[in-house]
Coordinates of C-alpha atoms in Angstrom, one line a residue:
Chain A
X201 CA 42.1 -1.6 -13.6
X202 CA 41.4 2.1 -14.1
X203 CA 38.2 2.6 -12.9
X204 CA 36.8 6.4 -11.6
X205 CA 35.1 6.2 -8.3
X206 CA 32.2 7.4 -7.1
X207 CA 32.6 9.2 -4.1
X208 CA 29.2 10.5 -3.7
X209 CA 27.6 6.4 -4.0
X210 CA 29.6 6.5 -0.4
X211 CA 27.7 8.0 2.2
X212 CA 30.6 8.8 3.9
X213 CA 34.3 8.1 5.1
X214 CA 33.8 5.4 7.0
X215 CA 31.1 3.8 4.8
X216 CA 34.3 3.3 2.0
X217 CA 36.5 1.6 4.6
X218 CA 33.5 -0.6 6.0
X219 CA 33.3 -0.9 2.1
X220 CA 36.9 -1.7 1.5
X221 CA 37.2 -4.1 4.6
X222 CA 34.0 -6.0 3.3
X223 CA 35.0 -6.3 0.3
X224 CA 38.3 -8.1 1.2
X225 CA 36.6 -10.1 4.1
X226 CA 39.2 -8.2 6.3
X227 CA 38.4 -8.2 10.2
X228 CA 37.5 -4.5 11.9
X229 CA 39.2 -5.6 15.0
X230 CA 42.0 -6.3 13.1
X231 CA 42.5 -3.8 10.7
X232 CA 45.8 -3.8 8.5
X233 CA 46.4 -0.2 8.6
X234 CA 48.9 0.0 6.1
X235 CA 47.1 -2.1 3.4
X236 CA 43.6 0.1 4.0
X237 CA 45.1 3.4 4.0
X238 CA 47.2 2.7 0.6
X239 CA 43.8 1.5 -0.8
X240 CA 41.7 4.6 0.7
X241 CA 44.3 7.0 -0.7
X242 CA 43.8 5.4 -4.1
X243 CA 40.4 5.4 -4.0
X244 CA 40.5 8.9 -3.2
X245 CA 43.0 9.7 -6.3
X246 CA 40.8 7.7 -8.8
X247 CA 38.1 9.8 -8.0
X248 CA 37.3 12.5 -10.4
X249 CA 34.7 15.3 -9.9
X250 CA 33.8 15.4 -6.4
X251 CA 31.9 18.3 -4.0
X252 CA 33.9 19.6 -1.9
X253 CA 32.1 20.1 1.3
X254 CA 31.8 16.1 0.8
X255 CA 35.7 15.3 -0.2
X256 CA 36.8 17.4 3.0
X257 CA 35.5 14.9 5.3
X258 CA 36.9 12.3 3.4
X259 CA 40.5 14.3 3.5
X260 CA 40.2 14.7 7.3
X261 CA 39.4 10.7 7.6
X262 CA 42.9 9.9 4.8
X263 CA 44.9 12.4 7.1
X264 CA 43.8 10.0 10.3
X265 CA 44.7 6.9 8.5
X266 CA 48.0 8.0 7.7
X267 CA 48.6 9.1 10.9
X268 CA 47.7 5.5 12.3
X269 CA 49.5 4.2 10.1
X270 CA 52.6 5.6 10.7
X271 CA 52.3 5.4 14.3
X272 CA 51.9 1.5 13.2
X273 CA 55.2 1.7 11.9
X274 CA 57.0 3.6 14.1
X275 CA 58.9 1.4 16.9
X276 CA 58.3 2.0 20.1
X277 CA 61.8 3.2 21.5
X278 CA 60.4 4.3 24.7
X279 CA 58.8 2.3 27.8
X280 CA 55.3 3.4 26.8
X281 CA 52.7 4.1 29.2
X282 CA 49.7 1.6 30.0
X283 CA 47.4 4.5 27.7
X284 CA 49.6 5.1 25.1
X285 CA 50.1 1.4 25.2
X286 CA 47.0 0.5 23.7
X287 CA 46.4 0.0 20.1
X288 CA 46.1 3.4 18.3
X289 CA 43.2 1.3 16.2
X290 CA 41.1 1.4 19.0
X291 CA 39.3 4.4 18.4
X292 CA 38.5 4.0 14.5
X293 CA 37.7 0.0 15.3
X294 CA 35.0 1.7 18.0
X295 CA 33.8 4.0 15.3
X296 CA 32.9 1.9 12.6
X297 CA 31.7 -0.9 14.9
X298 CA 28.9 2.2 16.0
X299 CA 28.6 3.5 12.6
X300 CA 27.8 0.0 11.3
X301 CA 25.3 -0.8 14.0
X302 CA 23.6 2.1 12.8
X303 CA 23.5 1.6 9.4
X304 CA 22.1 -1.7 10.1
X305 CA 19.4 0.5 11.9
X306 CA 19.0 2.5 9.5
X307 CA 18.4 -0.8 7.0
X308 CA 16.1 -2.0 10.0
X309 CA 13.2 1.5 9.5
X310 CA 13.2 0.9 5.9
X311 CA 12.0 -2.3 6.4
X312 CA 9.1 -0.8 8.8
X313 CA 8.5 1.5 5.7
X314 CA 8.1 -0.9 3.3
X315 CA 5.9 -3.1 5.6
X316 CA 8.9 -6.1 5.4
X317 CA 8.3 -6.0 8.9
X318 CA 4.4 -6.4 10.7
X319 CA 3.7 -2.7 11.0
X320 CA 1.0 -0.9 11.8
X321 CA -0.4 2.0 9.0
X322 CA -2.1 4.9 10.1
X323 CA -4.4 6.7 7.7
X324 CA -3.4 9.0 5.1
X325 CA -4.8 12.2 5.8
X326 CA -6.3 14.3 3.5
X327 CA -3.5 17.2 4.0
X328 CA -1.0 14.5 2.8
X329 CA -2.9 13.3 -0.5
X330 CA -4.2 16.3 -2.0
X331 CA -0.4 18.4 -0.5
X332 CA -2.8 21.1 0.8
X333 CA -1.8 22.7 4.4
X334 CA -3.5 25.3 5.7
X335 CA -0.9 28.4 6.9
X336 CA -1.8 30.8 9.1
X337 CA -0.1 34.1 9.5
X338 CA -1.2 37.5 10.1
X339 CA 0.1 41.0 9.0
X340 CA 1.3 42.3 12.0
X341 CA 3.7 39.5 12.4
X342 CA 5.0 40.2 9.0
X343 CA 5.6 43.3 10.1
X344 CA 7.0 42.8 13.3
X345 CA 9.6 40.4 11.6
X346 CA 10.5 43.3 8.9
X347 CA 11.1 45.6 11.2
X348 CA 13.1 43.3 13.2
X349 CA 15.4 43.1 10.3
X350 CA 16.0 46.6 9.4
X351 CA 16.6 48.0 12.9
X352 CA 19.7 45.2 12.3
X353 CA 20.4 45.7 8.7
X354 CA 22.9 49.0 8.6
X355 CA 25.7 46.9 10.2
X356 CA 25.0 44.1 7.5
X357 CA 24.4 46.6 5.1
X358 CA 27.4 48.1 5.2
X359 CA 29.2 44.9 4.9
X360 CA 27.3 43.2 2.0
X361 CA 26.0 46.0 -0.5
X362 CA 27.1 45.4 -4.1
X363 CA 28.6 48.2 -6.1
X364 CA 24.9 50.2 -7.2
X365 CA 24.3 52.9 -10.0
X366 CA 25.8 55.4 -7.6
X367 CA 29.6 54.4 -9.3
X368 CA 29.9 56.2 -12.4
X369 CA 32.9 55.4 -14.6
X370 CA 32.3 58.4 -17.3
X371 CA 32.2 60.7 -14.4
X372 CA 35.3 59.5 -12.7
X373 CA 37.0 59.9 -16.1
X374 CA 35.9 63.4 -16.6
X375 CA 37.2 64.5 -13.2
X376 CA 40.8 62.3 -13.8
X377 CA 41.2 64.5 -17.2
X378 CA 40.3 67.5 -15.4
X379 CA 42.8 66.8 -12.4
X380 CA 45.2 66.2 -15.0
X381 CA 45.2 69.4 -17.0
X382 CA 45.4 71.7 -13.6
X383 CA 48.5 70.1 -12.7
X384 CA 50.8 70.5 -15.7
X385 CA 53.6 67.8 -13.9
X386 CA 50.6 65.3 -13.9
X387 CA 49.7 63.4 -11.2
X388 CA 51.2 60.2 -9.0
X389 CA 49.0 57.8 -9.2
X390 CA 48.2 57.7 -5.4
X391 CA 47.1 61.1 -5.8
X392 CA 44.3 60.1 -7.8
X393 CA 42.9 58.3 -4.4
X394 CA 43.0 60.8 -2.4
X395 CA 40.0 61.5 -0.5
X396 CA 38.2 58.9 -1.8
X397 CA 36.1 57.2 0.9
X398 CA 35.0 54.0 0.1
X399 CA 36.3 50.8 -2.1
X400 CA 33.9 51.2 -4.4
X401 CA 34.9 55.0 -5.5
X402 CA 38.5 53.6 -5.2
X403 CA 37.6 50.7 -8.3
X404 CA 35.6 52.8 -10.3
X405 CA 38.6 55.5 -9.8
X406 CA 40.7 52.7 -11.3
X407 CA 38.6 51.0 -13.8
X408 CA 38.1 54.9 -15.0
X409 CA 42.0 55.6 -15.4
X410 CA 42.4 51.8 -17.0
X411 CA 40.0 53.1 -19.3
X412 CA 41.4 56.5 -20.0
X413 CA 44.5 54.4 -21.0
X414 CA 43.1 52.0 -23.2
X415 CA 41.3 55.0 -24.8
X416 CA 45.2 56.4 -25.4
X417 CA 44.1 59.8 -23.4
X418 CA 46.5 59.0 -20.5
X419 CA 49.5 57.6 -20.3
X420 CA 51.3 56.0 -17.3
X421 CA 54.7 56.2 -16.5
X422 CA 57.0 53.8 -14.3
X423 CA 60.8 54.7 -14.3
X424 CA 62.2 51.7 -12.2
X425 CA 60.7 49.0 -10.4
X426 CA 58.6 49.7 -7.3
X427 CA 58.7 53.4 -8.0
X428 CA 56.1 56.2 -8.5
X429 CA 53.9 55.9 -11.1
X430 CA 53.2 58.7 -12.7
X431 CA 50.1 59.6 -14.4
X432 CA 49.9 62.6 -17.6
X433 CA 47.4 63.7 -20.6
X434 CA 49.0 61.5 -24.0
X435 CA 50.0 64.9 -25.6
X436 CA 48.4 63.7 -29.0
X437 CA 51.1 63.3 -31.9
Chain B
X403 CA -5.4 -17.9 2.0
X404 CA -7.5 -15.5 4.3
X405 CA -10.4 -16.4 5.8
X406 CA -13.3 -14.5 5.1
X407 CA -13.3 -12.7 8.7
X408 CA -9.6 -11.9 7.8
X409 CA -10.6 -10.6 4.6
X410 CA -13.1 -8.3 6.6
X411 CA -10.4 -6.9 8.5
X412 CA -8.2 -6.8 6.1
X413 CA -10.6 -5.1 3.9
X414 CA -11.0 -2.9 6.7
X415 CA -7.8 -1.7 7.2
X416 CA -7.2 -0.8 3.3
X417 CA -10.2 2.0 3.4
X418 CA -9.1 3.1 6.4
X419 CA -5.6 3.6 5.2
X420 CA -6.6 5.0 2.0
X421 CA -8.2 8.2 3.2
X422 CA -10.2 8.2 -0.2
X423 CA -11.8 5.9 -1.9
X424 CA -10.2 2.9 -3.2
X425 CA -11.8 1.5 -6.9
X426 CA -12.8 -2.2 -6.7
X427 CA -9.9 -3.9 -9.1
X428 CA -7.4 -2.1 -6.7
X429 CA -8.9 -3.8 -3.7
X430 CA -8.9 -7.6 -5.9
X431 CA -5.6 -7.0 -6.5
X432 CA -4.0 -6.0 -3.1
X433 CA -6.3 -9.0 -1.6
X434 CA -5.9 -11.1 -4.4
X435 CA -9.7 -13.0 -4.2
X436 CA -11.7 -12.7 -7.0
X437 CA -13.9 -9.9 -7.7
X438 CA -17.6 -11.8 -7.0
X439 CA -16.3 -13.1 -3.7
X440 CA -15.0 -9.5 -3.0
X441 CA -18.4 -7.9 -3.6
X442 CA -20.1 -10.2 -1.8
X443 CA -18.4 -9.4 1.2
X444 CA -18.4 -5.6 0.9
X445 CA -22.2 -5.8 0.8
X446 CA -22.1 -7.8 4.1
X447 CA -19.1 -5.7 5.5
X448 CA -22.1 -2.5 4.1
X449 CA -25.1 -4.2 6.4
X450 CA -22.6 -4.7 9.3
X451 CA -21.7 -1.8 9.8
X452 CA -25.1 -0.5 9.4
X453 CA -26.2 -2.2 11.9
X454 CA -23.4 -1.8 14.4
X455 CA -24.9 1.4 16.3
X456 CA -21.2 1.6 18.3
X457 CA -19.5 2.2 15.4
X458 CA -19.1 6.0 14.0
X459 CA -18.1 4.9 10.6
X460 CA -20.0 3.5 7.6
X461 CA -18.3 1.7 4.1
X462 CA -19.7 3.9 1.3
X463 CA -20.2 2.6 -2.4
X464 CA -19.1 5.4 -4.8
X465 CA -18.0 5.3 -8.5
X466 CA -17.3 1.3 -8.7
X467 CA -15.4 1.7 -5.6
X468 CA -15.4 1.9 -1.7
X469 CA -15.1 4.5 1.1
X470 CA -14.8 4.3 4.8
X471 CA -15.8 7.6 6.0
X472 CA -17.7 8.7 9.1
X473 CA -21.9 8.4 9.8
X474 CA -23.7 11.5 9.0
X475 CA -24.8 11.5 13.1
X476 CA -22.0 12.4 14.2
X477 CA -21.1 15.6 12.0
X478 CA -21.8 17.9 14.8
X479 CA -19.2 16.5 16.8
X480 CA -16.6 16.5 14.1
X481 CA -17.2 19.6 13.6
X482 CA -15.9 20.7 17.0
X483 CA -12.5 19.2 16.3
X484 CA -9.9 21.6 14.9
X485 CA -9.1 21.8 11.1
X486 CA -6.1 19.7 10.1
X487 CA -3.1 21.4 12.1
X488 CA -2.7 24.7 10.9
X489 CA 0.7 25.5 10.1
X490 CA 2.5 28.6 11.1
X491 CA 5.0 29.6 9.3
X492 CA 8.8 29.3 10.9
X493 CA 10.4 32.7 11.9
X494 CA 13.1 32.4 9.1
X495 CA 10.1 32.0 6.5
X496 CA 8.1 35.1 7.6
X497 CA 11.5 37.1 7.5
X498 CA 12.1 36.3 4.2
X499 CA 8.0 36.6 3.6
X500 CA 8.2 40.0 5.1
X501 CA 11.0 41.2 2.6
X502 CA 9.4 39.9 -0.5
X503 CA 6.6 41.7 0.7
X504 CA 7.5 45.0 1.5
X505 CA 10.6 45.4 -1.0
X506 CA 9.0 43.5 -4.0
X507 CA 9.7 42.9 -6.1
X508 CA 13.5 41.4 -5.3
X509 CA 16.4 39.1 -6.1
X510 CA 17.5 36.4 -3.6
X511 CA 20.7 38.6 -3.7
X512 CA 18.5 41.2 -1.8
X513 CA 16.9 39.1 0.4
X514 CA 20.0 37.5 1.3
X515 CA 21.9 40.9 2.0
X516 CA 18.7 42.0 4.1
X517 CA 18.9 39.2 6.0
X518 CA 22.7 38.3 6.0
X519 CA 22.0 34.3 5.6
X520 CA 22.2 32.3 2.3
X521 CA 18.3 32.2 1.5
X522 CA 18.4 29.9 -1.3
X523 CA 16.2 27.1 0.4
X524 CA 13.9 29.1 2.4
X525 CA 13.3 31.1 -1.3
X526 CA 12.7 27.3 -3.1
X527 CA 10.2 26.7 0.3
X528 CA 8.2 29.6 0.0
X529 CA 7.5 29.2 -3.9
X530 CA 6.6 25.4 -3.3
X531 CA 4.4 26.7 -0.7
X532 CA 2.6 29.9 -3.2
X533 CA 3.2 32.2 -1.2
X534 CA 5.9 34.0 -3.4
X535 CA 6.0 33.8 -7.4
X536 CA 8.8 34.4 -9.8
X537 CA 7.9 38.4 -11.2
X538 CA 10.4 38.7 -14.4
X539 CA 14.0 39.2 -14.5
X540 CA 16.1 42.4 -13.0
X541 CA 17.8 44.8 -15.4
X542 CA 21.5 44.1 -14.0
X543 CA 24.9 41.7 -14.5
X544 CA 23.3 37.8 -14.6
X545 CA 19.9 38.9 -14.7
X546 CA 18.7 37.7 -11.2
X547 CA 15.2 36.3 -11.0
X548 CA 12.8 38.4 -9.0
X549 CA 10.3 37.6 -6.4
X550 CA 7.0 38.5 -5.6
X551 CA 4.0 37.8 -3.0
X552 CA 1.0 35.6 -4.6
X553 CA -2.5 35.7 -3.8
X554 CA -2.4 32.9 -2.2
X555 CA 0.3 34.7 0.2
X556 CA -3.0 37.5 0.9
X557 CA -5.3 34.8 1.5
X558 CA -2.8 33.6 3.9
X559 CA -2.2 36.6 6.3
X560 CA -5.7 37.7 5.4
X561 CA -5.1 40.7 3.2
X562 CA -7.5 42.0 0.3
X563 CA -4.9 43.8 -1.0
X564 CA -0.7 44.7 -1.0
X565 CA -2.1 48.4 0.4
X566 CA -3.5 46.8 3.8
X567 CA 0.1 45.6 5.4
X568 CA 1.2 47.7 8.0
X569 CA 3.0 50.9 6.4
X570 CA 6.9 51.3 7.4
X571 CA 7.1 54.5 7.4
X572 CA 4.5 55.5 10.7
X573 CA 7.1 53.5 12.3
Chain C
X807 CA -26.9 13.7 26.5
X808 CA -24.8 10.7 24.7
X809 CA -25.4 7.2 25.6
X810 CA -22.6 5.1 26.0
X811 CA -22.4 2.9 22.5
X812 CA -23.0 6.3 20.4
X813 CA -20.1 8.1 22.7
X814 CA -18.0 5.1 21.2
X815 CA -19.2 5.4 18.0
X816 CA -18.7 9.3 18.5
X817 CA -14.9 8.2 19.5
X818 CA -14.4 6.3 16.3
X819 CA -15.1 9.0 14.5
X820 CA -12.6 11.5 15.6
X821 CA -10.3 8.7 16.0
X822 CA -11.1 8.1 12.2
X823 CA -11.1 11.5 11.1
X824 CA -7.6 12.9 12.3
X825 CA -4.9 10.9 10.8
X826 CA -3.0 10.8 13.9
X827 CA -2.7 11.5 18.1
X828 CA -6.0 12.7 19.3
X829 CA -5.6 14.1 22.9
X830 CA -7.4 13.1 26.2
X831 CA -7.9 17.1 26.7
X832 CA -9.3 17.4 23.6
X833 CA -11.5 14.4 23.3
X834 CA -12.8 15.5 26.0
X835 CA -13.3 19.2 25.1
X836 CA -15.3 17.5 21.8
X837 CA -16.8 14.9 23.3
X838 CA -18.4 17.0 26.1
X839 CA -18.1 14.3 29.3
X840 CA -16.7 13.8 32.1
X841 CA -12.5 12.6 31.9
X842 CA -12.9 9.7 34.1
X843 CA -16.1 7.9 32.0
X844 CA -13.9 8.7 28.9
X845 CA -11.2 7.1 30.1
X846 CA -13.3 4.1 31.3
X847 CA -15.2 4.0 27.5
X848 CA -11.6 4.0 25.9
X849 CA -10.2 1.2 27.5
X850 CA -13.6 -0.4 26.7
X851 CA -13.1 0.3 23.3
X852 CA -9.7 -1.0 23.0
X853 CA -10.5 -4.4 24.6
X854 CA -13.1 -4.7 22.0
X855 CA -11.1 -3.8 19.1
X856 CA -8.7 -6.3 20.1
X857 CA -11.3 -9.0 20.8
X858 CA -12.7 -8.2 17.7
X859 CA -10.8 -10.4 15.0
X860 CA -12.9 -9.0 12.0
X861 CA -11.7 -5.5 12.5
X862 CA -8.3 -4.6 11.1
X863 CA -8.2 -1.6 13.0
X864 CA -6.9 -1.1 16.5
X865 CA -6.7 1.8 19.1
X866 CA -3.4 2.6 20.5
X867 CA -2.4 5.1 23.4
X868 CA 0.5 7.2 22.4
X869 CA 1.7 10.4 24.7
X870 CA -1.3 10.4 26.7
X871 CA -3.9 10.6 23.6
X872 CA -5.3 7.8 21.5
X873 CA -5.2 7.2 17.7
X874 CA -6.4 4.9 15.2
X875 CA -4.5 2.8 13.3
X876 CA -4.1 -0.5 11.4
X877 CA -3.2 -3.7 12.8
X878 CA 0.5 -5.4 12.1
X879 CA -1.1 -8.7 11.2
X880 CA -2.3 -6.8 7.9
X881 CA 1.7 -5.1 7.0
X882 CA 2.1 -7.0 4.1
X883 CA -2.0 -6.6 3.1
X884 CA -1.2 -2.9 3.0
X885 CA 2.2 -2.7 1.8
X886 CA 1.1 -3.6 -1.6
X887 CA -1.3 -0.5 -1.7
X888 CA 0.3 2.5 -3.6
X889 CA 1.5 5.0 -1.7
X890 CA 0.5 8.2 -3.2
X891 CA 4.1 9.5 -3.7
X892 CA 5.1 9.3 -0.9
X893 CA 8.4 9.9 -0.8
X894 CA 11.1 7.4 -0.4
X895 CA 14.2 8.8 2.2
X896 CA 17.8 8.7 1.1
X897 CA 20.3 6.5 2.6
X898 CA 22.0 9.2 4.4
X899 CA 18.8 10.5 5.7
X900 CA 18.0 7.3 7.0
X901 CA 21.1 6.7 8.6
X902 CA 20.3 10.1 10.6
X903 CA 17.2 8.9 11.6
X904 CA 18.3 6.1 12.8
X905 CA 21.2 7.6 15.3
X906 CA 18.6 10.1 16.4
X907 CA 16.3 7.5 16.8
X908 CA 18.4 5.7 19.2
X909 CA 20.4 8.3 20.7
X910 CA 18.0 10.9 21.4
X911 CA 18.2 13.8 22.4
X912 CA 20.9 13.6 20.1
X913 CA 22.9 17.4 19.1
X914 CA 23.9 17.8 15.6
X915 CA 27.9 17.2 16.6
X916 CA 26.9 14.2 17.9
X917 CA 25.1 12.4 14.8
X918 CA 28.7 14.1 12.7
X919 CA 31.1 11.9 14.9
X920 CA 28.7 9.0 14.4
X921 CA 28.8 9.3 10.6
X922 CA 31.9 10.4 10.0
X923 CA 30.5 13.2 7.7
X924 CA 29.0 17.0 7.7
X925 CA 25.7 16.6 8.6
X926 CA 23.7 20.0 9.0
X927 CA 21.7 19.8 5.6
X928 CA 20.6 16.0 6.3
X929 CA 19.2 17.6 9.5
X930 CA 17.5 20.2 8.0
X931 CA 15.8 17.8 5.8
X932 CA 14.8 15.6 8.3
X933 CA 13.9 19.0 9.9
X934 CA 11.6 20.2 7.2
X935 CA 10.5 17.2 6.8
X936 CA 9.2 16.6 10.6
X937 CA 10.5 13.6 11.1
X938 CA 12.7 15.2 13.9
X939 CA 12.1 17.8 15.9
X940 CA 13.9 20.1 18.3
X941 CA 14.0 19.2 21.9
X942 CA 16.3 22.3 24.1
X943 CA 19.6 22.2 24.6
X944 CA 21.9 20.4 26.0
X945 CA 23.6 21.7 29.1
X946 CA 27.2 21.9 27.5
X947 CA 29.5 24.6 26.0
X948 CA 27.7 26.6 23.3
X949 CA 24.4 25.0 24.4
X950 CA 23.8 23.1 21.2
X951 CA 20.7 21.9 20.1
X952 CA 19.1 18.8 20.8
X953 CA 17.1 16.8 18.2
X954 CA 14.5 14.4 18.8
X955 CA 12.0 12.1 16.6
X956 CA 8.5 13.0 16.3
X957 CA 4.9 11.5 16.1
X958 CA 5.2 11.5 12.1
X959 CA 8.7 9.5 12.6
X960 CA 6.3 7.3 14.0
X961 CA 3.8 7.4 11.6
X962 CA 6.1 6.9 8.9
X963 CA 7.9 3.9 9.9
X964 CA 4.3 2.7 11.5
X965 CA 5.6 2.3 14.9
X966 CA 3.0 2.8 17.9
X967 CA 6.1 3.5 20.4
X968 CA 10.0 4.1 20.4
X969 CA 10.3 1.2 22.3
X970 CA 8.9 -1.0 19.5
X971 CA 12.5 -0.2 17.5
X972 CA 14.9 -3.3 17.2
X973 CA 16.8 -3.8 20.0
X974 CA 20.3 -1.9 19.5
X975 CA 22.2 -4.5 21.5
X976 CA 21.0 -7.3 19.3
X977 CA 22.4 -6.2 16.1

């Protein structure tokens, strides 16, 4: 049966093999290795759209199965030692035993919420019906807390500021054309970079002679692979 | 079935939970009696506690249904107790407060580069709060939404005005 | 100057009117007498309300302060009132909750080797929500934080003390 599986319906890695040993009545002290990690690794290739952050820990739990189970399979050539002599199954057996106890905990508070159990209530208070909270604050923490941040911002500010009005594309393109009709040989294209100081004059240096190309006012020139490229005013036809 | 002490309690225990009042077919239905035999004891349950002098609370009749709330003697007392915990506001909330206030208004980009931490949530937490609005849309690539304080945000800090917070540039 | 059934009924009535822990300082403080005779009049007031089998209320001692609250016998009673949305928690976030309800102090890396999966936003959540709160560090490389439940975790679930949680070795 092709079926897609909902990842995100699992709360987790080991949820889907608690799932998966449930659903074939399998034993978690006895867990076939082989026969859960085939079926966890199909389960995780049926699976269609998935979030990332989520499908990483299920990727680190299918990389431990398959390492289990090929330590299952390997035979043990070697006198082993009384540690290593102990089922490699012991740790994940000892991790869902504690995941299930808790999700039977966790089964066990909703039942308190819902008053399944004998509970007691405690009043609602007003704050919680009507959503109102009263917040305090004052200015001078709000000022405080902004200066706080700018005495630390030019080290972030250096590192996260965006590309602003201050790159101007038309202007680089005037002073490439200008460049270019001084020097009669025209230019190599690492000349254009010259001097320039940060990444952002570098792109808009670029974007400016990409566009002075498109435009068919400069040509560039590469005679052989991995050489110079040379840079010259089209001479117009 | 309850007995009619245990309907008492019970009945009890429903205002007091509700902190509000609670309309008479509500309370037949969660105690499942019928409604004569329900009235009948909250007008008994009304004389009790009237006449109880140790308790501080009364049941109050009010729009067809019923209210626990406390006896007018003891206002003065209440009022010594402190207003329903006042909140302060976490540190990375007033950051983020402080930069919507001082650079508004701003894009969570800007926040974010101010403060050099994804800000999406603490944004989505001071807007469900009012204390920052949505102020248009900024002139550039995508269009970010801007941010600005509310008045609800001056009320908070106790401002009549933008002009009174502390001015950057004496610093 | 109080006398000694209208300091009871005085007691009620804060009791009543915060929906949660009232402190011995500060029943004191608004009560205006002496520790020792309040803490005489409390436990008074508790035998009473337990003796009393047509109240559904009962006083409880939590963290050194008292509150008000319903009694168990009356779960199912209330369960059928509607919550004003109250908010139902996801499984996950539940699942948190319980493992820091049992394991607390409990550190973030801690509740991630229990589930098996990332669990940062859950705790933020449960943060925000105050269900758990911070409670130091723990003496350990990086000194990670430790997380703990709180008073509403309490509330919520309607328990009057941690130890009234299932017993983990039953299950």
């Amino acid at each position: 049966m092709n079926y897609v599986v909902d990842l995100e319906s699992f709360h987790g890695p080991l949820d889907l093999l608690l799932y998966l040993l449930e659903e074939q009545q399998l034993e978690i002290y006895d867990i076939p290795i082989a026969t859960i990690t085939d079926q966890y690794m199909e389960y995780l290739r049926q699976t269609g759209e998935f979030n990332l952050e989520q499908m990483g820990d299920f990727l680190i739990m299918a990389t431990y199965l398959l390492n289990l189970k090929s330590r299952m399979l390997l035979p043990s050539r070697v006198e082993l030692s009384e540690e290593e002599d102990s089922d490699p199954r012991a740790e994940l057996v000892q991790r869902l035993l504690d995941y299930k106890k808790y999700k039977k905990l966790a089964e066990c508070l909703l039942s308190y919420q819902n008053g399944d159990f004998p509970r007691v209530f405690f009043r609602d208070s007003e704050d919680e019906i009507s959503g109102i909270e009263e917040l305090v604050g004052d200015a001078a923490q709000l000022w405080r807390s902004f200066q706080v941040l700018l005495r630390d911002l030019p080290e972030q500010e250096e590192k996260f500021r965006l590309p602003q009005g201050d790159v101007n594309i038309s202007e680089k393109m005037e002073e490439i054309v200008e460049r270019l009709e001084q020097g009669k040989a025209g230019l190599v294209l690492q000349d254009l970079f010259q001097g320039v100081i940060s990444l952002r004059e570098a792109l808009a240096f670029f974007l400016a002679l990409l566009e002075l190309i498109r435009l068919q006012r400069v040509e560039a020139i590469q005679e052989q692979s991995f050489g110079e490229i040379k840079i010259r005013l089209q001479v117009a036809v | 079935m309850l007995m009619r002490d245990q309907i008492k309690a019970a009945v009890e225990a429903v205002l007091f939970v509700r902190a509000g009042r609670v309309g008479m077919d509500e309370l037949v239905e969660i105690l499942d009696i019928p409604l004569l035999e329900l009235k009948e004891i909250l007008l008994e349950m009304i004389l009790e506690y009237n006449n109880n002098i140790r308790s501080g609370l009364q049941i109050v009749e009010l729009n067809g249904g019923y209210l626990l709330c406390t006896r007018p003697a003891y206002s003065d007392i209440l009022a010594r107790m402190e207003k329903p915990q006042k909140k302060r506001l976490s540190a990375a909330a007033l950051d983020t407060l402080a930069i919507v206030a001082y650079r508004q208004p701003v894009t969570r980009l800007e926040i974010e580069q101010i403060r050099g931490v994804k800000s999406d949530r603490i944004v989505n937490t001071l807007l469900e709060k009012g204390l920052i609005q949505e102020a248009g849309h900024k002139a550039v690539l995508g269009k970010p939404i801007l941010y600005a304080t509310t008045e609800e945000f001056l009320k908070v800090f106790g401002l009549t005005s933008l002009k009174e917070l502390p001015d950057l540039e004496e610093l």
